[in-house]
Coordinates of C-alpha atoms in Angstrom, one line a residue:
Chain W
X227 CA 102.4 -196.2 175.9
X228 CA 100.6 -193.2 177.2
X229 CA 103.5 -191.2 178.8
X230 CA 102.3 -187.8 177.8
X231 CA 98.8 -188.3 179.3
X232 CA 100.2 -189.4 182.6
X233 CA 102.9 -186.6 182.6
X234 CA 100.2 -184.0 181.9
X235 CA 98.4 -185.0 185.1
X236 CA 101.5 -185.1 187.4
X237 CA 100.3 -182.1 189.5
X238 CA 97.0 -183.8 190.2
X239 CA 98.4 -187.3 190.8
X240 CA 101.3 -186.3 193.0
X241 CA 100.0 -183.2 194.8
X242 CA 96.2 -183.0 194.5
X243 CA 96.4 -179.6 192.8
X244 CA 93.0 -178.4 191.9
X245 CA 91.5 -175.0 191.4
X246 CA 89.6 -172.4 193.4
X247 CA 86.8 -170.5 191.7
X248 CA 87.6 -166.7 192.1
X249 CA 83.8 -166.0 191.9
X250 CA 82.0 -168.4 194.2
X251 CA 85.1 -169.7 196.1
X252 CA 84.2 -173.3 195.3
X253 CA 87.2 -175.7 195.5
X254 CA 87.5 -177.9 192.4
X255 CA 89.2 -181.2 192.0
X256 CA 90.0 -182.2 189.4
X257 CA 90.8 -178.8 187.9
X258 CA 88.5 -178.1 184.9
X259 CA 88.8 -174.3 184.3
X260 CA 85.0 -173.9 184.3
X261 CA 83.4 -173.9 187.7
X262 CA 80.6 -176.5 187.8
X263 CA 79.0 -174.6 190.7
X264 CA 78.6 -171.1 189.1
X265 CA 79.7 -171.6 185.5
X266 CA 82.4 -168.9 185.6
X267 CA 86.0 -169.4 184.7
X268 CA 88.1 -170.9 187.5
X269 CA 91.9 -171.1 186.9
X270 CA 93.4 -170.3 190.3
X271 CA 95.5 -173.3 191.4
X272 CA 94.6 -174.7 194.8
X273 CA 96.4 -177.4 196.7
X274 CA 94.2 -179.7 198.7
X275 CA 95.2 -180.9 202.1
X276 CA 94.8 -184.5 201.2
X277 CA 92.6 -185.1 204.3
X278 CA 89.1 -186.4 204.1
X279 CA 86.8 -189.2 205.0
X280 CA 85.3 -192.2 203.2
X281 CA 82.0 -191.7 201.4
X282 CA 81.7 -195.2 200.2
X283 CA 83.9 -198.1 199.1
X284 CA 84.2 -201.6 197.7
X285 CA 86.8 -204.4 197.2
X286 CA 87.6 -205.3 193.6
X287 CA 88.4 -208.9 192.6
X288 CA 88.1 -208.9 188.8
X289 CA 90.6 -206.3 187.7
X290 CA 90.9 -204.4 184.4
X291 CA 94.1 -204.5 182.4
X292 CA 97.0 -203.1 184.4
X293 CA 95.7 -204.1 187.8
X294 CA 95.9 -207.9 187.5
X295 CA 98.9 -208.1 189.9
X296 CA 97.3 -206.0 192.7
X297 CA 93.9 -207.7 193.3
X298 CA 92.1 -207.6 195.5
X299 CA 92.2 -203.9 196.0
X300 CA 89.8 -201.4 197.8
X301 CA 88.4 -198.5 195.8
X302 CA 86.7 -195.6 197.6
X303 CA 85.1 -192.3 197.1
X304 CA 86.9 -190.0 199.5
X305 CA 85.2 -186.7 200.5
X306 CA 88.0 -184.2 200.9
X307 CA 87.8 -181.7 203.8
X308 CA 87.6 -178.9 201.3
X309 CA 84.5 -180.2 199.6
X310 CA 85.1 -182.3 196.5
X311 CA 85.1 -186.1 196.3
X312 CA 87.8 -188.1 194.6
X313 CA 88.0 -191.7 193.5
X314 CA 91.0 -193.5 194.9
X315 CA 92.3 -196.8 196.1
X316 CA 92.9 -197.3 199.9
X317 CA 96.2 -198.5 201.1
X318 CA 98.1 -199.4 204.3
X319 CA 94.9 -200.9 205.7
X320 CA 96.4 -203.7 207.7
X321 CA 93.7 -205.6 209.5
X322 CA 91.6 -202.5 209.9
X323 CA 88.0 -202.9 208.6
X324 CA 87.0 -200.1 206.2
X325 CA 84.0 -198.0 207.2
X326 CA 82.0 -195.2 205.8
X327 CA 83.0 -192.0 207.6
X328 CA 86.5 -193.3 208.4
X329 CA 89.2 -190.4 208.3
X330 CA 91.8 -190.9 205.6
X331 CA 94.8 -189.0 204.2
X332 CA 96.6 -188.9 200.9
X333 CA 99.8 -190.8 200.2
X334 CA 101.7 -191.4 196.9
X335 CA 101.9 -194.9 195.7
X336 CA 102.3 -197.1 192.7
X337 CA 98.9 -197.1 191.0
X338 CA 99.4 -199.6 188.2
X339 CA 101.6 -200.8 185.4
X340 CA 100.7 -199.0 182.2
X341 CA 102.6 -201.2 179.8
X342 CA 104.1 -204.2 181.3
X343 CA 106.6 -204.9 178.5
X344 CA 108.0 -201.4 178.6
X345 CA 108.1 -201.3 182.4
X346 CA 106.0 -198.1 182.7
X347 CA 104.7 -197.6 186.2
X348 CA 102.0 -195.0 187.0
X349 CA 102.3 -193.3 190.4
X350 CA 99.6 -191.2 192.1
X351 CA 97.5 -190.7 195.1
X352 CA 96.0 -193.3 197.3
X353 CA 94.5 -192.8 200.7
X354 CA 95.3 -194.5 204.0
X355 CA 93.6 -194.4 207.4
X356 CA 94.7 -191.5 209.5
X357 CA 96.9 -193.0 212.2
X358 CA 95.5 -192.8 215.7
X359 CA 97.1 -189.9 217.6
X360 CA 98.6 -188.5 214.4
X361 CA 96.6 -185.3 214.8
Chain N
X41 CA 51.9 -184.2 169.3
X42 CA 54.6 -186.1 167.5
X43 CA 53.7 -188.2 164.5
X44 CA 56.6 -190.6 164.7
X45 CA 55.4 -194.2 164.8
X46 CA 57.1 -197.6 164.9
X47 CA 56.7 -199.5 161.6
X48 CA 58.7 -202.6 162.4
X49 CA 60.8 -204.4 165.0
X50 CA 63.4 -207.2 165.0
X51 CA 65.7 -208.9 167.4
X52 CA 68.2 -211.7 167.6
X53 CA 68.4 -214.0 170.6
X54 CA 70.7 -212.5 173.2
X55 CA 73.6 -214.9 174.0
X56 CA 77.2 -215.9 173.7
X57 CA 77.2 -216.1 169.9
X58 CA 80.6 -217.4 169.2
X59 CA 79.5 -218.4 165.7
X60 CA 78.1 -215.0 164.8
X61 CA 80.0 -211.8 164.0
X62 CA 79.0 -208.2 164.7
X63 CA 77.8 -207.7 161.2
X64 CA 75.9 -210.9 161.0
X65 CA 74.0 -210.1 164.2
X66 CA 73.1 -206.6 163.0
X67 CA 72.0 -207.8 159.6
X68 CA 69.7 -210.4 161.1
X69 CA 68.0 -207.8 163.3
X70 CA 67.7 -205.4 160.4
X71 CA 66.2 -208.0 158.1
X72 CA 63.7 -209.0 160.8
X73 CA 62.7 -205.3 161.4
X74 CA 62.3 -204.6 157.7
X75 CA 60.2 -207.6 157.1
X76 CA 58.0 -206.7 160.0
X77 CA 57.6 -203.2 158.5
X78 CA 56.3 -204.6 155.2
X79 CA 59.4 -203.8 153.3
X80 CA 59.7 -200.1 154.0
X81 CA 63.1 -198.9 152.7
X82 CA 65.0 -196.5 155.2
X83 CA 66.8 -193.4 154.0
X84 CA 68.9 -193.3 157.1
X85 CA 70.3 -195.8 159.6
X86 CA 71.5 -195.0 163.1
X87 CA 73.6 -197.5 164.9
X88 CA 73.8 -197.9 168.7
X89 CA 77.1 -199.6 169.7
X90 CA 79.7 -199.2 172.4
X91 CA 82.6 -201.7 172.1
X92 CA 83.1 -202.4 168.4
X93 CA 86.2 -200.2 168.0
X94 CA 87.9 -201.8 170.9
X95 CA 86.7 -205.4 170.9
X96 CA 86.1 -206.0 167.2
X97 CA 88.6 -203.4 165.9
X98 CA 85.9 -202.0 163.8
X99 CA 84.8 -198.4 163.4
X100 CA 82.4 -196.8 161.0
X101 CA 79.7 -199.3 161.6
X102 CA 77.3 -197.1 159.6
X103 CA 79.1 -197.8 156.3
X104 CA 79.7 -201.5 157.2
X105 CA 76.2 -202.4 158.3
X106 CA 74.3 -200.4 155.6
X107 CA 76.4 -202.1 152.9
X108 CA 76.0 -205.6 154.4
X109 CA 72.2 -205.2 154.7
X110 CA 71.8 -204.0 151.1
X111 CA 71.2 -200.4 151.9
X112 CA 74.1 -198.8 150.0
X113 CA 73.8 -195.1 149.4
X114 CA 71.9 -194.1 152.5
X115 CA 73.0 -192.0 155.5
X116 CA 74.4 -194.1 158.3
X117 CA 76.5 -193.6 161.4
X118 CA 77.0 -194.7 165.0
X119 CA 75.7 -193.0 168.2
X120 CA 77.7 -193.9 171.2
X121 CA 76.9 -193.1 174.9
X122 CA 78.1 -196.3 176.6
X123 CA 75.2 -198.4 177.8
X124 CA 72.8 -195.8 176.5
X125 CA 74.0 -196.1 172.9
X126 CA 70.9 -197.9 171.8
X127 CA 68.7 -195.4 173.4
X128 CA 70.7 -192.6 171.8
X129 CA 70.4 -194.2 168.3
X130 CA 66.6 -194.5 168.8
X131 CA 66.4 -190.9 169.8
X132 CA 68.3 -189.9 166.7
X133 CA 65.9 -191.9 164.6
X134 CA 63.0 -190.2 166.3
X135 CA 64.6 -186.7 165.7
X136 CA 65.3 -187.5 162.1
X137 CA 61.7 -188.5 161.3
X138 CA 60.2 -185.8 163.5
X139 CA 62.3 -183.2 161.6
X140 CA 60.5 -184.1 158.4
X141 CA 63.9 -184.5 156.6
X142 CA 63.8 -188.3 156.8
X143 CA 60.7 -190.3 156.0
X144 CA 61.9 -193.7 157.2
X145 CA 64.7 -194.2 159.8
X146 CA 66.3 -197.5 160.7
X147 CA 67.7 -197.8 164.2
X148 CA 69.9 -200.8 165.0
X149 CA 71.6 -201.6 168.3
X150 CA 74.4 -204.2 168.1
X151 CA 77.0 -205.4 170.5
X152 CA 79.6 -208.1 170.0
X153 CA 80.9 -208.6 173.5
X154 CA 82.3 -212.2 173.3
X155 CA 85.2 -211.5 171.0
X156 CA 87.7 -210.9 173.8
X157 CA 88.2 -212.2 177.3
X158 CA 89.4 -211.2 180.8
X159 CA 91.2 -208.0 181.6
X160 CA 90.9 -206.6 178.0
X161 CA 87.1 -206.8 178.4
X162 CA 87.1 -205.2 181.9
X163 CA 89.3 -202.4 180.5
X164 CA 87.0 -201.8 177.5
X165 CA 83.9 -201.7 179.8
X166 CA 85.7 -199.2 182.1
X167 CA 85.7 -196.7 179.3
X168 CA 82.3 -195.7 180.5
X169 CA 83.8 -193.7 183.3
X170 CA 86.3 -190.8 183.6
X171 CA 89.5 -192.4 182.5
X172 CA 91.9 -189.9 184.0
X173 CA 90.3 -189.7 187.4
X174 CA 88.2 -192.8 188.0
X175 CA 89.4 -195.7 185.8
X176 CA 93.1 -195.0 186.3
X177 CA 92.4 -195.8 190.0
X178 CA 91.1 -199.3 189.1
X179 CA 87.4 -198.3 189.0
X180 CA 85.1 -200.2 186.7
X181 CA 81.3 -200.2 186.2
X182 CA 81.0 -203.0 188.8
X183 CA 83.0 -200.9 191.3
X184 CA 80.8 -197.9 190.7
X185 CA 77.6 -200.0 191.3
X186 CA 79.1 -201.7 194.5
X187 CA 80.0 -198.3 195.9
X188 CA 76.5 -196.9 195.2
X189 CA 75.0 -200.0 196.8
X190 CA 77.2 -199.7 199.9
X191 CA 76.2 -196.1 200.4
X192 CA 72.5 -196.7 199.7
X193 CA 72.4 -199.4 202.4
X194 CA 74.3 -197.1 204.8
X195 CA 72.1 -194.0 204.2
X196 CA 68.8 -195.7 204.2
X197 CA 69.4 -198.7 206.4
X198 CA 68.3 -201.1 203.6
X199 CA 68.5 -204.8 204.4
X200 CA 71.0 -206.6 202.1
X201 CA 68.4 -209.2 200.8
X202 CA 66.2 -206.4 199.5
X203 CA 68.4 -206.2 196.3
X204 CA 67.5 -209.8 195.4
X205 CA 64.0 -208.7 194.4
X206 CA 65.2 -207.3 191.1
X207 CA 67.0 -210.3 189.8
X208 CA 64.3 -212.6 191.1
X209 CA 61.7 -210.6 189.2
X210 CA 63.8 -210.3 186.1
X211 CA 64.4 -214.0 185.9
X212 CA 60.8 -214.9 186.5
X213 CA 59.8 -212.7 183.6
X214 CA 62.7 -214.0 181.4
X215 CA 61.2 -217.5 181.4
X216 CA 58.6 -216.5 178.8
X217 CA 61.0 -214.5 176.5
X218 CA 62.4 -216.8 173.8
X219 CA 65.0 -214.2 173.0
X220 CA 66.3 -214.0 176.6
X221 CA 69.8 -215.2 177.6
X222 CA 68.3 -216.8 180.8
X223 CA 64.9 -218.3 180.5
X224 CA 65.0 -219.8 183.9
X225 CA 63.7 -218.5 187.3
X226 CA 66.0 -218.3 190.3
X227 CA 65.1 -219.1 193.9
X228 CA 65.6 -216.8 196.8
X229 CA 68.0 -219.2 198.5
X230 CA 70.2 -219.2 195.4
X231 CA 70.4 -215.4 195.5
X232 CA 71.0 -215.2 199.2
X233 CA 73.7 -217.9 199.0
X234 CA 75.6 -216.3 196.1
X235 CA 79.2 -215.1 196.8
X236 CA 80.0 -211.5 196.8
X237 CA 81.5 -210.3 193.5
X238 CA 82.4 -206.9 194.7
X239 CA 81.1 -206.6 198.3
X240 CA 78.2 -205.9 198.8
X241 CA 77.3 -206.7 195.2
X242 CA 76.9 -210.4 194.3
X243 CA 76.9 -212.2 191.0
X244 CA 73.1 -211.8 190.6
X245 CA 73.2 -208.1 191.2
X246 CA 74.8 -207.5 187.8
X247 CA 73.2 -208.1 184.4
X248 CA 75.3 -210.4 182.3
X249 CA 77.0 -208.7 179.3
X250 CA 76.2 -210.6 176.1
X251 CA 76.0 -210.4 172.3
X252 CA 72.9 -209.3 170.4
X253 CA 71.3 -207.0 168.0
X254 CA 67.8 -205.4 167.8
X255 CA 66.4 -203.0 165.2
X256 CA 63.4 -200.7 164.8
X257 CA 62.0 -198.8 161.8
X258 CA 60.5 -195.4 162.4
X259 CA 58.3 -193.4 160.1
X260 CA 55.2 -191.1 160.0
X261 CA 51.8 -192.7 160.3
X262 CA 50.7 -191.7 156.8
X263 CA 53.7 -193.6 155.4
X264 CA 52.9 -197.0 157.0
X265 CA 52.1 -199.7 154.5
X266 CA 48.4 -200.0 153.7
X267 CA 48.0 -203.3 155.5
X268 CA 50.1 -202.6 158.6
X269 CA 49.0 -205.7 160.6
X270 CA 49.4 -204.3 164.1
X271 CA 48.0 -201.7 166.4
X272 CA 50.1 -198.5 165.7
X273 CA 52.6 -197.5 168.3
X274 CA 53.6 -193.9 168.5
X275 CA 56.6 -192.3 170.1
X276 CA 54.9 -189.6 172.2
X277 CA 57.8 -188.4 174.3
X278 CA 61.6 -188.4 173.9
X279 CA 64.3 -187.1 176.0
X280 CA 68.1 -187.5 176.6
X281 CA 69.9 -185.9 179.5
X282 CA 73.5 -186.2 180.9
X283 CA 74.8 -186.1 184.4
X284 CA 78.4 -185.4 185.5
X285 CA 80.4 -188.3 184.2
X286 CA 82.4 -189.2 187.3
X287 CA 80.4 -190.4 190.3
X288 CA 82.7 -188.4 192.6
X289 CA 81.8 -185.1 190.8
X290 CA 78.1 -185.4 191.7
X291 CA 76.6 -183.6 194.7
X292 CA 74.6 -186.7 195.5
X293 CA 75.7 -189.8 193.7
X294 CA 72.5 -191.7 194.7
X295 CA 70.3 -189.1 193.1
X296 CA 70.5 -190.3 189.5
X297 CA 69.5 -186.8 188.4
X298 CA 69.7 -187.3 184.7
X299 CA 67.5 -190.3 185.0
X300 CA 64.8 -188.3 186.8
X301 CA 65.0 -185.3 184.5
X302 CA 64.8 -187.3 181.3
X303 CA 61.7 -189.0 182.5
X304 CA 60.1 -185.7 183.5
X305 CA 60.9 -184.3 180.1
X306 CA 59.7 -187.3 178.1
X307 CA 56.4 -187.4 180.1
X308 CA 55.8 -183.7 179.8
X309 CA 56.2 -183.9 176.0
X310 CA 53.7 -186.8 176.0
X311 CA 51.3 -184.8 178.2
X312 CA 51.3 -187.5 181.0
X313 CA 52.6 -188.1 184.5
X314 CA 55.0 -190.9 185.1
X315 CA 52.3 -192.7 187.0
X316 CA 50.1 -192.7 183.9
X317 CA 52.1 -195.6 182.3
X318 CA 51.1 -199.2 182.2
X319 CA 54.7 -200.5 182.5
X320 CA 58.3 -199.2 182.9
X321 CA 61.2 -200.8 181.1
X322 CA 64.0 -199.5 183.2
X323 CA 67.7 -200.3 183.1
X324 CA 68.7 -202.9 185.7
X325 CA 72.3 -203.0 184.7
X326 CA 72.9 -203.6 188.4
X327 CA 70.1 -204.2 191.0
X328 CA 70.9 -200.9 192.7
X329 CA 70.3 -199.0 189.4
X330 CA 66.7 -200.2 189.3
X331 CA 66.0 -198.8 192.7
X332 CA 67.8 -195.5 192.1
X333 CA 66.0 -195.1 188.7
X334 CA 62.6 -195.7 190.3
X335 CA 63.4 -193.1 193.0
X336 CA 64.7 -190.6 190.5
X337 CA 61.5 -191.0 188.5
X338 CA 59.5 -190.2 191.6
X339 CA 57.8 -193.6 192.0
X340 CA 59.3 -193.9 195.5
X341 CA 61.0 -191.6 198.0
X342 CA 64.8 -192.0 198.4
X343 CA 65.7 -195.3 200.0
X344 CA 62.3 -196.9 199.6
X345 CA 62.0 -198.3 196.0
X346 CA 62.9 -201.7 197.4
X347 CA 59.7 -201.7 199.3
X348 CA 57.8 -201.4 196.0
X349 CA 59.5 -204.6 194.9
X350 CA 59.0 -206.4 198.2
X351 CA 55.2 -205.5 198.0
X352 CA 54.9 -207.1 194.5
X353 CA 54.1 -203.8 192.8
X354 CA 56.8 -204.2 190.2
X355 CA 55.7 -207.7 189.1
X356 CA 53.6 -208.3 185.9
X357 CA 50.4 -208.2 188.0
X358 CA 51.5 -205.1 190.0
X359 CA 50.6 -201.5 189.4
X360 CA 54.0 -200.7 187.8
X361 CA 55.4 -203.7 186.1
X362 CA 59.1 -203.4 185.2
X363 CA 61.5 -205.6 183.2
X364 CA 58.5 -207.3 181.6
X365 CA 60.5 -209.5 179.3
X366 CA 63.3 -210.2 181.7
X367 CA 65.2 -206.9 181.8
X368 CA 68.9 -206.7 181.4
X369 CA 69.4 -209.3 184.1
X370 CA 67.6 -212.2 182.4
X371 CA 67.3 -211.1 178.8
X372 CA 71.0 -210.2 179.0
X373 CA 72.8 -206.9 178.5
X374 CA 74.1 -206.5 174.9
X375 CA 75.3 -203.1 176.0
X376 CA 74.9 -200.8 173.0
X377 CA 71.9 -202.8 171.7
X378 CA 70.1 -202.8 175.0
X379 CA 68.2 -199.6 174.4
X380 CA 66.8 -201.0 171.2
X381 CA 65.8 -204.3 172.8
X382 CA 63.9 -202.3 175.4
X383 CA 61.9 -200.6 172.7
X384 CA 61.3 -203.8 170.8
X385 CA 59.9 -205.4 174.1
X386 CA 57.8 -202.4 174.8
X387 CA 56.3 -202.5 171.3
X388 CA 55.5 -206.2 171.8
X389 CA 53.6 -205.2 175.0
X390 CA 51.7 -202.4 173.2
X391 CA 50.8 -204.6 170.2
X392 CA 49.5 -207.2 172.6
X393 CA 52.1 -209.7 171.4
X394 CA 54.0 -210.3 174.6
X395 CA 52.6 -213.8 175.1
X396 CA 52.4 -215.1 178.6
X397 CA 54.0 -211.9 179.9
X398 CA 51.4 -209.7 178.3
X399 CA 50.2 -206.8 180.5
X400 CA 46.4 -206.7 179.9
X401 CA 45.4 -203.9 177.7
X402 CA 48.8 -202.1 177.8
X403 CA 48.4 -198.8 176.2
X404 CA 51.4 -196.7 177.3
X405 CA 54.9 -197.7 178.3
X406 CA 57.9 -195.8 179.6
X407 CA 61.4 -197.0 178.4
X408 CA 64.6 -195.8 179.9
X409 CA 68.2 -196.6 178.9
X410 CA 71.2 -195.6 181.0
X411 CA 74.8 -195.1 180.1
X412 CA 77.1 -195.7 183.1
X413 CA 75.5 -194.9 186.4
X414 CA 72.9 -192.7 184.7
X415 CA 75.7 -190.5 183.2
X416 CA 73.5 -190.6 180.2
X417 CA 69.7 -191.2 180.5
X418 CA 67.5 -191.6 177.4
X419 CA 63.8 -192.0 178.1
X420 CA 60.9 -192.5 175.7
X421 CA 57.1 -192.7 176.1
X422 CA 55.5 -195.2 173.7
X423 CA 51.8 -195.2 173.2
X424 CA 49.3 -197.4 171.3
X425 CA 47.1 -195.2 169.1

């Protein structure tokens, strides 16, 4: 069981809370307290909009432990509107083919079972296609 | 100029060694290297390994392997940098001898992969990435490679079959390596007809993980046994560089910046340009890694390394032979041992003992080992004196 480690990350997993660097104004996700762009301390929380587009993606068939029940699944690098990229699964795809550049938005979903026998479920962000006409 | 030379090399066949344990594999490679070095006794041993603590439930390999190879009382510990662990251990051996504090250093890379199966193995391999932000999303090394490949094809309009050049070349070269996992060439139709493993990556675009151990003894030239029977090979450049661990944190994931920088640094130390080498043992963990490594090293502009392969320039008779003994794809990928296997194979080339795959009059080789998608890059220039 790894409850504390998932609990520590709840702001990131549920609300995409990162940081803004007060010196160079870079937006950071995940938060890391030291700005990778300018090297200064960055501790100002910043909530990302959850909107972005697909940088690249693939479909996984041979899953690592905890994901056996959800294969096949699509993993993407999503370029957020505010700059950073995140790794996330895509969801709610329906029959829509995934393409690089496709606009997506964050939703909260079940990510995986962490310890099947204890019934621990990890929730967090996934991204789904922006619905046509939603903006 | 560094005075660190290679006194001895040893390797076990790469394979699915159900009958051999982690320690047995390592001891065999160590014994072979020590015999090759004329019985030199090391004062320090550096172990390259990635999975032992998870798959074999075994940590402190330094103590275990030194004891089991009859080297009680020496300094010994593990260097871990995922797939670059063997390269990191070799660099540590180099640094130890170059410092003057250690006269003879033993480097052993060992991986015992086939002691677990299925999801447990995938999860162990996934430790190479950022657990909290990549792997928790179901990312694995294969996913990372497929995502890079997808983007590479998109940005540079690369035809899908172009990736087949790497496994075809690796398998062609593996035919003459008695230590290789696959000593069999593959045909283009077989590659093209293979099913996608993680679209667009197919089964032949990933090197097979396997068991194996390789070892090298390093010393200073003056300490070589009087009748060292081979041309002397010197380590003339050494560099290790890291990139941001998570792919998503890199400004350009296709740039493989650490791979490029470590080659620049190793070549600068050796006083050469990357184009001055006779061969390049690169890390074809996945087909796409080979192209990104060649581009990062400056051998081709971004998006064009596949043309070098298509033009035959990377074959044994080309101007920049790669994967001369089969690379990771055909020799196999004993993860934490891979970097040491690469050095052993380069030394065979430089000693003129590479058999049918010998590059005529090979004098200088570049060896690069990658952990993850070039999250760690360890590069060495080896030169026949």
